Amino acid sequence: MEFIEIRRPDDFHLHVRQGEPMAYWVRASARDFARALIMPNTIPPADSPERVEAYRAAILAAVREDPETAGFTPLMAFKIMPGMGAERVAGLKAAGCLAGKYYPAGATTNSSDGLSSPAAAREALLAMEELGLPLSIHAELPEYFVLDREKAFLPTIERLSRDYPKLRIVIEHLSCAESLEFLRSMPERVCATVTVHHLLYTMDETMGEGLNPHFFCKPCLKTPRDRQALQDAVLSGNPRIFFGSDSAPHALSKKEGPFSLGGPYAPGGVFSAPAALPLLAAFFEEGGMLSRLENFTSAFGAAFYGLPRNSGRLRLVKRDSRVPEEIAGALPMLAGRQLPFDVERKEGA
Ligand SMILES: [Zn+2]
């Protein structure tokens, strides 16, 4: 096997941030991915049609600067705020939003203004159910022990599924074996995204040798048992599990900041997008399931969101490629390291 050709992939969970580095960070994804669901935990949050439209316009302007990324489509998600009304949700849908994102207050980057419980957003959730807008969830309860936070959130999802019986739900960056068990017990309208870092790594990467803030994320990387369960589920070709990178760049100065001097702690987020596709190709190949890569990256997620599949093609060629050492002040995952596959865009894709 010298290469595998797949339909151009989607990334259904991506952070591209704001300000000057955003253009470089989004182009790092747009070179490989045809579309990505852009997360709304910006400052201020993407919680109104005006803000979502402005954010989309900024992203489009950035990708259009480079012919290689000009065809990229940002899919927008809005942040569900406490007390958000039905009219606002309708306006966000009219502005083209594909999903509303549920951040438990304090669970991750820029989430202190998130929800204390689903009750805080009852009207918005009812409107989303009515309008057919999927609910995307950062499923962690921050008041629990860090390794148990996702598990602790599962009863809330069960309740959401019961209270909103038509609502489609995505458990984002699913990270533990218990959540996979739980997913199997839920109706088919409950799906999950899996990242490449939770699929391939464990806490050993974050702290097994020395402390590595570039592998620190929320939910944090878990145990070998959790990783094995994720790998089995992804290789099984379950159509309710699809790719969302949760690629989340932070400036090197923040990731490696002067904590000892009382500065803020390293924020959670792994900048995985630049290495994602070669790593996924290697993972599926090693698992003897290369033919299932395309469904995971380019079909199941589109089906969940009711989108047509991408028309372009892309080749993953079996030859070494190198992860950039730095992109606009952030270190990609495996910066400077060799990967066993290289991404090649097909002509006209
Ligand atoms: Zn995220």
Short mmCIF file of N, CA, C and O in Angstrom, two decimals, residues 42 181 269 317-318:
data_model
loop_
_atom_site.label_atom_id
_atom_site.label_comp_id
_atom_site.label_asym_id
_atom_site.label_seq_id
_atom_site.Cartn_x
_atom_site.Cartn_y
_atom_site.Cartn_z
N THR A 42 -15.14 31.91 22.48
CA THR A 42 -14.29 33.06 22.21
C THR A 42 -14.58 34.12 23.29
O THR A 42 -15.46 33.94 24.12
N GLU A 181 -19.64 2.84 27.19
CA GLU A 181 -20.70 1.95 27.69
C GLU A 181 -22.02 2.71 27.71
O GLU A 181 -23.06 2.23 27.26
N GLY A 269 -5.61 22.21 26.23
CA GLY A 269 -5.79 22.28 24.78
C GLY A 269 -4.59 21.68 24.08
O GLY A 269 -3.46 22.00 24.42
N VAL A 317 -0.36 9.58 1.67
CA VAL A 317 0.71 8.84 1.02
C VAL A 317 1.66 8.30 2.08
O VAL A 317 2.01 9.01 3.03
N LYS A 318 2.05 7.04 1.90
CA LYS A 318 2.93 6.43 2.89
C LYS A 318 4.36 6.86 2.68
O LYS A 318 5.14 6.20 1.99
#
